[in-house]
Amino acid sequence: MNQQSALKNRLALQDHWLKPVLQTPFHHFIAEKMHGSNWYDWAGYDAASYIDDEELEYFAIRSTAAVFDITPMVKYRIEGPDAERFLNKLTLRDVAKLKAGRVQYTAWCDDRGHVLDDGTLFRFSDRCFRLCCQERHLPWLLDCADGLDVEITEVTHEIAGLALQGPTSAAILRKAGLAINSMKPFDLARFKLDDLDIEISRTGFTADLGYELFVAPQEAGRLWELLWEAGALLGIRAIGYNALNMARIEAGFITANADFVTSELALRPDRLRRPDEIGLAWMVDLTKDHFNGKRAIKSARANGTGGHVLVGLEIKGNEPAHHAILYQGQKNEVGIVTASIWSPMAKRNIAIASIQQPFGNASNTNLWVEIYAMRELQYHKMMKRAKVVERPFIHLPRRTATPPGDF
């Protein structure tokens, strides 16, 4: 790493620890629509749990269009002659296969092969990227960049973002004057409306047709008004995380520190997970050169030491199994439910669960879930049968249709 890059990275690290609790540029627009004060802390920002009714917000995702503020998503700008080399060392997938104007879902591990986080990697050019994730990792990123000519800067506060998800999302963008018809899933493009610069990716966390839009913070109000004007007759609605979480469970997507504990935050060794143990085996590219955790992952596979598996479950009844314990034969504890809902779309009681091997196989017919349901101020214990099923729990052809249809 040259001296100039090293200095910029040290300054970025200093700034990393000085950020106060913030409000996003969209905060007051959301607050105007909110009934009450339903906020939670997301990466140092106030974020909405729900606006007024989380069920109606969920149905906006599936029936019309929902807007979710993704500004707090942690973002790092990674650029320089060695940017691709650095990211190939950092992440599990082959970054050389990621073309400019595309987005890649990826993850990264520590040297023992335990997952630090997952996120999305945006490629703008040969030497310019953006990495978006759940947790902050600047010290780790800077350590991994030692000896490479690359600059890493947290730009979370420099970029305002909205996720626009749902069947009418494409129609809203077209009505707003944005030519998104040719965009395929995971495409990335820049648009200009008058003097408003908008960066759009066809990505999302809902398993539905959807996009993510990014602008400079000072342009956030114009973007919000643009979407609301275009979506007035197309059912646009602001949503909070609770509704988004319902959609992501139906999609079978995982969330850091919910479905797995990131290795930097895990306090107990038995909570650490390798990619194969949280459903990310498919993204591990052992054919590329050295990357963090490669040797440990390869050794674990050879020795069969992966002790857990993250699976989808279908549970009898309609009572969600929030954080329920899983049993083999109602007696032997073998796992825990990490996320669960009664799915309005799939019409099934579904869950994501971490299960000890070999009990996470689809052939297991003796898996039970212990649910405690509140009935008239008293918890009632219920033992319900569960079976391992494939994720995602729903399939929506409109998610990948190109060009996207009008609904």
Coordinates of C-alpha atoms in Angstrom, one line a residue:
M1 CA 0.0 0.0 0.0
N2 CA 1.5 3.4 -1.0
Q3 CA 1.8 6.2 1.6
Q4 CA -1.0 8.2 0.2
S5 CA -3.5 5.3 0.3
A6 CA -2.3 4.3 3.8
L7 CA -2.9 7.9 5.1
K8 CA -6.4 8.1 3.6
N9 CA -7.2 4.7 5.1
R10 CA -6.0 5.7 8.6
L11 CA -8.1 8.9 8.5
A12 CA -11.1 6.8 7.4
L13 CA -10.5 4.5 10.4
Q14 CA -10.4 7.5 12.8
D15 CA -13.7 8.8 11.4
H16 CA -15.2 5.3 11.6
W17 CA -15.3 5.6 15.5
L18 CA -16.6 9.1 15.7
K19 CA -20.1 8.8 14.0
P20 CA -23.0 9.9 16.2
V21 CA -26.6 8.5 16.0
L22 CA -28.0 10.0 12.9
Q23 CA -31.2 10.6 11.0
T24 CA -31.3 9.7 7.3
P25 CA -32.3 12.4 4.7
F26 CA -35.6 10.6 4.4
H27 CA -36.4 10.6 8.1
H28 CA -38.8 13.5 8.2
F29 CA -40.7 12.2 5.2
I30 CA -41.2 8.9 6.9
A31 CA -42.0 10.5 10.3
E32 CA -44.8 12.5 8.6
K33 CA -46.5 9.2 7.6
M34 CA -45.7 7.4 10.9
H35 CA -48.3 6.9 13.6
G36 CA -46.4 7.0 16.9
S37 CA -42.6 6.7 17.2
N38 CA -41.7 3.3 15.9
W39 CA -37.9 3.6 15.5
Y40 CA -35.0 1.3 16.1
D41 CA -31.2 1.7 15.8
W42 CA -29.8 0.4 12.5
A43 CA -26.0 1.0 12.2
G44 CA -26.2 4.3 14.1
Y45 CA -29.3 5.6 12.3
D46 CA -32.9 5.9 13.3
A47 CA -34.9 3.4 11.2
A48 CA -38.6 2.6 11.1
S49 CA -39.8 -0.7 12.6
Y50 CA -43.2 0.1 11.0
I51 CA -45.0 3.1 9.8
D52 CA -48.6 2.5 10.8
D53 CA -49.7 -1.2 10.1
E54 CA -47.0 -3.8 9.3
E55 CA -49.5 -6.2 7.7
L56 CA -50.7 -3.5 5.2
E57 CA -47.1 -2.7 4.6
Y58 CA -46.3 -6.3 3.8
F59 CA -49.2 -6.5 1.3
A60 CA -47.8 -3.3 -0.3
I61 CA -44.7 -5.3 -1.1
R62 CA -46.7 -8.2 -2.6
S63 CA -49.6 -6.2 -4.2
T64 CA -48.4 -2.8 -5.2
A65 CA -45.1 -1.0 -4.3
A66 CA -43.3 -0.5 -1.0
V67 CA -40.5 2.0 -0.2
F68 CA -38.0 1.2 2.5
D69 CA -35.2 3.5 3.6
I70 CA -31.9 1.7 3.1
T71 CA -29.6 4.7 3.8
P72 CA -28.3 3.1 7.0
M73 CA -26.9 0.1 5.1
V74 CA -23.1 0.3 5.7
K75 CA -21.3 1.2 2.5
Y76 CA -17.6 1.2 1.6
R77 CA -16.1 2.7 -1.5
I78 CA -13.1 0.5 -2.6
E79 CA -11.0 1.8 -5.4
G80 CA -7.5 1.7 -6.8
P81 CA -5.3 -0.4 -9.0
D82 CA -5.5 -3.4 -6.6
A83 CA -9.2 -3.1 -5.8
E84 CA -10.2 -6.3 -7.6
R85 CA -7.3 -8.2 -6.2
F86 CA -8.2 -7.0 -2.7
L87 CA -11.8 -8.0 -3.0
N88 CA -10.8 -11.4 -4.4
K89 CA -8.7 -11.9 -1.3
L90 CA -11.6 -10.7 1.0
T91 CA -14.7 -12.4 -0.4
L92 CA -15.8 -15.9 -1.3
R93 CA -16.8 -15.4 -4.9
D94 CA -14.6 -14.6 -7.9
V95 CA -14.7 -10.9 -8.3
A96 CA -13.0 -11.1 -11.7
K97 CA -16.3 -12.6 -13.1
L98 CA -18.2 -9.5 -11.9
K99 CA -18.6 -7.1 -14.8
A100 CA -18.9 -3.3 -14.6
G101 CA -22.5 -2.4 -14.2
R102 CA -23.4 -5.5 -12.2
V103 CA -24.0 -6.4 -8.5
Q104 CA -22.9 -9.5 -6.8
Y105 CA -24.3 -11.1 -3.6
T106 CA -21.3 -12.3 -1.6
A107 CA -19.8 -13.0 1.9
W108 CA -16.5 -12.9 3.6
C109 CA -14.8 -14.9 6.4
D110 CA -12.0 -14.6 8.9
D111 CA -8.9 -16.7 8.6
R112 CA -10.6 -19.7 10.3
G113 CA -13.3 -19.7 7.7
H114 CA -16.0 -18.3 9.9
V115 CA -18.4 -15.8 8.3
L116 CA -17.9 -12.2 9.2
D117 CA -20.8 -10.9 7.2
D118 CA -22.7 -11.0 3.9
G119 CA -23.6 -8.2 1.5
T120 CA -23.7 -6.9 -2.0
L121 CA -20.8 -5.8 -4.1
F122 CA -21.3 -3.1 -6.8
R123 CA -18.8 -2.9 -9.6
F124 CA -18.7 0.5 -11.4
S125 CA -15.4 0.1 -13.3
D126 CA -12.2 -2.0 -13.4
R127 CA -10.9 -0.3 -10.3
C128 CA -14.0 1.1 -8.5
F129 CA -16.4 -0.9 -6.3
R130 CA -18.9 -0.4 -3.5
L131 CA -19.4 -3.0 -0.7
C132 CA -22.7 -2.9 1.2
C133 CA -23.3 -4.9 4.4
Q134 CA -25.0 -5.1 7.8
E135 CA -22.2 -4.5 10.2
R136 CA -19.2 -2.2 10.2
H137 CA -15.9 -3.8 9.2
L138 CA -13.5 -1.0 8.4
P139 CA -10.6 -2.2 10.7
W140 CA -10.8 -5.7 9.2
L141 CA -10.9 -4.3 5.6
L142 CA -7.9 -2.1 6.2
D143 CA -5.9 -5.0 7.7
C144 CA -6.8 -7.1 4.6
A145 CA -5.6 -4.3 2.4
D146 CA -2.1 -4.3 3.8
G147 CA 0.4 -4.3 0.9
L148 CA -2.1 -3.5 -1.8
D149 CA -2.7 -0.2 -3.6
V150 CA -6.3 0.3 -2.7
E151 CA -8.3 3.0 -0.8
I152 CA -11.2 2.1 1.4
T153 CA -13.6 4.7 2.6
E154 CA -16.8 4.4 4.5
V155 CA -19.4 6.3 2.5
T156 CA -22.6 5.4 4.3
H157 CA -23.4 9.1 5.1
E158 CA -22.6 10.2 1.6
I159 CA -25.3 8.1 -0.1
A160 CA -29.0 8.2 0.5
G161 CA -30.9 5.1 -0.6
L162 CA -34.4 3.7 -1.0
A163 CA -35.6 0.2 -1.8
L164 CA -38.6 0.2 -4.1
Q165 CA -40.1 -3.3 -4.1
G166 CA -43.3 -4.8 -5.4
P167 CA -45.2 -5.6 -8.7
T168 CA -45.8 -2.0 -9.6
S169 CA -42.2 -0.8 -8.9
A170 CA -41.1 -0.9 -12.5
A171 CA -44.3 0.9 -13.6
I172 CA -43.6 3.7 -11.1
L173 CA -40.0 4.1 -12.3
R174 CA -41.2 4.2 -16.0
K175 CA -43.8 6.8 -15.1
A176 CA -41.1 8.8 -13.4
G177 CA -39.2 8.9 -16.7
L178 CA -36.5 6.3 -15.9
A179 CA -35.8 3.8 -18.7
I180 CA -35.3 0.6 -16.7
N181 CA -36.9 -1.9 -19.1
S182 CA -33.6 -3.4 -20.2
M183 CA -32.3 -3.9 -16.7
K184 CA -31.9 -7.5 -15.7
P185 CA -31.7 -8.8 -12.1
F186 CA -28.4 -7.5 -10.5
D187 CA -27.9 -4.9 -13.2
L188 CA -26.6 -1.5 -12.2
A189 CA -27.1 1.7 -14.1
R190 CA -27.0 5.5 -13.7
F191 CA -29.8 7.8 -14.9
K192 CA -30.2 11.6 -15.1
L193 CA -33.5 13.4 -14.8
D194 CA -33.0 17.1 -15.5
D195 CA -30.1 17.6 -13.1
L196 CA -31.0 14.7 -10.7
D197 CA -28.4 11.9 -10.8
I198 CA -29.9 8.5 -9.8
E199 CA -28.0 5.2 -9.4
I200 CA -30.4 2.2 -9.7
S201 CA -29.7 -1.5 -9.2
R202 CA -32.3 -4.2 -9.8
T203 CA -31.8 -5.7 -6.4
G204 CA -33.8 -6.2 -3.2
F205 CA -34.5 -8.2 -0.1
T206 CA -38.0 -9.4 -0.9
A207 CA -37.9 -12.1 -3.7
D208 CA -40.2 -9.7 -5.6
L209 CA -39.8 -7.4 -8.5
G210 CA -37.8 -4.5 -7.1
Y211 CA -35.0 -1.9 -7.3
E212 CA -32.7 0.0 -5.1
L213 CA -32.1 3.7 -5.8
F214 CA -29.2 5.8 -4.6
V215 CA -28.7 9.6 -4.7
A216 CA -26.6 12.3 -3.0
P217 CA -28.1 13.1 0.5
Q218 CA -29.1 16.7 -0.7
E219 CA -31.2 15.1 -3.5
A220 CA -33.1 12.8 -1.2
G221 CA -36.2 15.0 -1.0
R222 CA -36.4 15.3 -4.8
L223 CA -36.2 11.5 -5.2
W224 CA -38.9 11.0 -2.5
E225 CA -41.2 13.4 -4.3
L226 CA -40.5 11.9 -7.7
L227 CA -41.5 8.5 -6.5
W228 CA -44.6 9.6 -4.7
E229 CA -45.8 11.6 -7.6
A230 CA -45.2 8.8 -10.0
G231 CA -46.7 6.2 -7.6
A232 CA -49.8 8.1 -6.5
L233 CA -52.1 5.9 -8.6
L234 CA -50.0 2.7 -8.3
G235 CA -50.3 2.0 -4.6
I236 CA -46.9 3.3 -3.4
R237 CA -46.5 3.0 0.4
A238 CA -43.7 3.6 2.9
I239 CA -42.8 0.6 5.0
G240 CA -40.7 -0.4 8.0
Y241 CA -38.4 -3.3 8.7
N242 CA -41.1 -5.6 10.2
A243 CA -42.9 -5.9 6.8
L244 CA -39.6 -6.2 5.0
N245 CA -38.6 -9.0 7.4
M246 CA -41.8 -10.9 6.5
A247 CA -40.9 -10.7 2.8
R248 CA -37.3 -11.7 3.3
I249 CA -38.3 -14.8 5.3
E250 CA -40.6 -15.9 2.5
A251 CA -37.6 -15.3 0.2
G252 CA -35.5 -17.5 2.4
F253 CA -32.8 -14.8 2.7
I254 CA -30.6 -14.7 5.8
T255 CA -29.8 -11.8 8.0
A256 CA -26.5 -11.3 10.0
N257 CA -26.9 -11.6 13.8
A258 CA -30.4 -13.1 13.3
D259 CA -29.9 -16.3 11.3
F260 CA -26.2 -16.5 12.1
V261 CA -23.8 -14.6 14.4
T262 CA -21.0 -12.7 12.7
S263 CA -17.6 -14.0 13.8
E264 CA -16.5 -10.6 15.3
L265 CA -19.6 -10.6 17.6
A266 CA -19.8 -14.2 18.6
L267 CA -19.0 -14.7 22.3
R268 CA -19.0 -18.5 22.3
P269 CA -17.0 -20.7 19.9
D270 CA -20.0 -23.0 19.2
R271 CA -21.9 -20.0 17.7
L272 CA -19.4 -19.5 14.9
R273 CA -20.5 -20.6 11.4
R274 CA -18.7 -21.4 8.2
P275 CA -20.4 -20.6 4.8
D276 CA -21.5 -24.3 4.3
E277 CA -23.4 -24.1 7.7
I278 CA -25.6 -21.1 6.7
G279 CA -26.5 -22.1 3.2
L280 CA -23.7 -20.2 1.4
A281 CA -21.7 -23.2 0.2
W282 CA -22.7 -22.3 -3.4
M283 CA -20.8 -19.1 -3.4
V284 CA -17.4 -20.5 -2.2
D285 CA -15.0 -20.5 -5.2
L286 CA -12.2 -22.8 -4.2
T287 CA -10.7 -22.5 -7.8
K288 CA -9.6 -18.9 -7.3
D289 CA -6.4 -17.9 -5.6
H290 CA -6.0 -17.5 -1.9
F291 CA -8.9 -15.8 0.0
N292 CA -9.5 -15.3 3.7
G293 CA -10.7 -18.6 5.2
K294 CA -10.0 -20.8 2.0
R295 CA -7.7 -23.2 3.7
A296 CA -10.0 -23.6 6.8
I297 CA -13.2 -24.1 4.6
K298 CA -11.4 -26.6 2.4
S299 CA -10.2 -28.5 5.4
A300 CA -13.6 -28.6 7.1
R301 CA -15.1 -30.0 3.9
A302 CA -12.5 -32.7 3.7
N303 CA -12.9 -33.7 7.3
G304 CA -16.6 -33.3 7.5
T305 CA -16.5 -31.0 10.5
G306 CA -19.4 -28.8 9.6
G307 CA -21.7 -29.3 12.6
H308 CA -24.7 -27.3 11.5
V309 CA -26.9 -26.5 8.6
L310 CA -29.4 -23.7 8.0
V311 CA -32.6 -25.0 6.5
G312 CA -36.2 -24.0 5.6
L313 CA -38.9 -25.5 7.7
E314 CA -42.7 -26.0 7.2
I315 CA -44.4 -26.3 10.6
K316 CA -47.8 -27.8 11.3
G317 CA -50.5 -25.3 12.4
N318 CA -50.5 -21.5 12.1
E319 CA -48.7 -20.3 15.2
P320 CA -45.3 -18.8 14.2
A321 CA -42.4 -20.6 16.0
H322 CA -40.5 -17.5 17.1
H323 CA -37.1 -18.6 18.4
A324 CA -38.4 -22.0 19.1
I325 CA -36.3 -25.0 20.1
L326 CA -36.1 -28.0 17.7
Y327 CA -36.2 -31.5 18.9
Q328 CA -35.5 -34.9 17.4
G329 CA -38.3 -37.1 18.6
Q330 CA -39.6 -34.5 21.1
K331 CA -36.7 -35.2 23.4
N332 CA -33.3 -34.6 21.9
E333 CA -32.6 -30.9 21.3
V334 CA -31.0 -30.4 17.9
G335 CA -31.4 -26.7 16.9
I336 CA -33.3 -23.4 17.0
V337 CA -35.6 -21.4 14.8
T338 CA -33.9 -18.2 13.8
A339 CA -36.8 -16.6 11.9
S340 CA -40.5 -17.5 11.4
I341 CA -43.8 -16.3 10.1
W342 CA -47.2 -17.5 9.0
S343 CA -46.7 -16.7 5.3
P344 CA -49.6 -14.8 3.7
M345 CA -48.3 -15.6 0.2
A346 CA -47.3 -19.3 0.7
K347 CA -50.2 -19.9 3.1
R348 CA -47.8 -22.0 5.2
N349 CA -46.3 -21.8 8.7
I350 CA -42.6 -21.3 7.7
A351 CA -39.3 -20.8 9.4
I352 CA -35.6 -20.7 9.0
A353 CA -33.7 -22.8 11.4
S354 CA -30.1 -23.8 12.4
I355 CA -30.0 -27.5 13.0
Q356 CA -27.2 -29.9 14.1
Q357 CA -26.2 -32.4 11.5
P358 CA -27.3 -35.0 10.6
F359 CA -30.8 -33.9 11.7
G360 CA -31.2 -31.2 9.1
N361 CA -32.0 -33.6 6.2
A362 CA -35.2 -33.5 4.2
S363 CA -35.6 -37.2 5.0
N364 CA -36.0 -36.6 8.7
T365 CA -39.6 -37.3 9.6
N366 CA -39.3 -37.0 13.4
L367 CA -38.5 -33.3 13.8
W368 CA -40.5 -31.3 16.3
V369 CA -40.8 -27.6 17.3
E370 CA -41.6 -26.4 20.8
I371 CA -43.8 -23.3 20.6
Y372 CA -45.1 -21.2 23.5
A373 CA -48.2 -19.3 22.5
M374 CA -49.8 -16.6 24.6
R375 CA -53.5 -17.4 25.4
E376 CA -55.3 -15.1 27.8
L377 CA -52.2 -13.9 29.7
Q378 CA -50.8 -17.4 29.9
Y379 CA -48.3 -19.3 27.8
H380 CA -49.3 -22.6 26.4
K381 CA -46.7 -25.1 25.3
M382 CA -47.3 -26.8 21.9
M383 CA -45.2 -29.5 20.2
K384 CA -45.7 -29.3 16.5
R385 CA -44.2 -31.4 13.7
A386 CA -41.8 -29.8 11.3
K387 CA -40.3 -30.9 8.1
V388 CA -37.3 -29.6 6.2
V389 CA -38.2 -27.9 2.9
E390 CA -36.5 -26.0 0.1
R391 CA -35.9 -22.3 0.2
P392 CA -37.1 -19.9 -1.1
F393 CA -40.6 -20.6 0.2
I394 CA -42.2 -18.6 -2.7
H395 CA -41.4 -18.2 -6.4
L396 CA -42.5 -15.1 -8.2
P397 CA -41.7 -15.0 -12.0
R398 CA -42.1 -11.3 -12.1
R399 CA -39.0 -10.9 -10.0
T400 CA -36.8 -11.9 -13.0
A401 CA -39.0 -11.0 -16.0
T402 CA -37.2 -8.7 -18.4
P403 CA -38.6 -6.3 -19.4
P404 CA -40.7 -6.2 -16.2
G405 CA -44.5 -6.2 -16.7
D406 CA -47.1 -3.7 -15.7
F407 CA -49.3 -4.9 -12.8

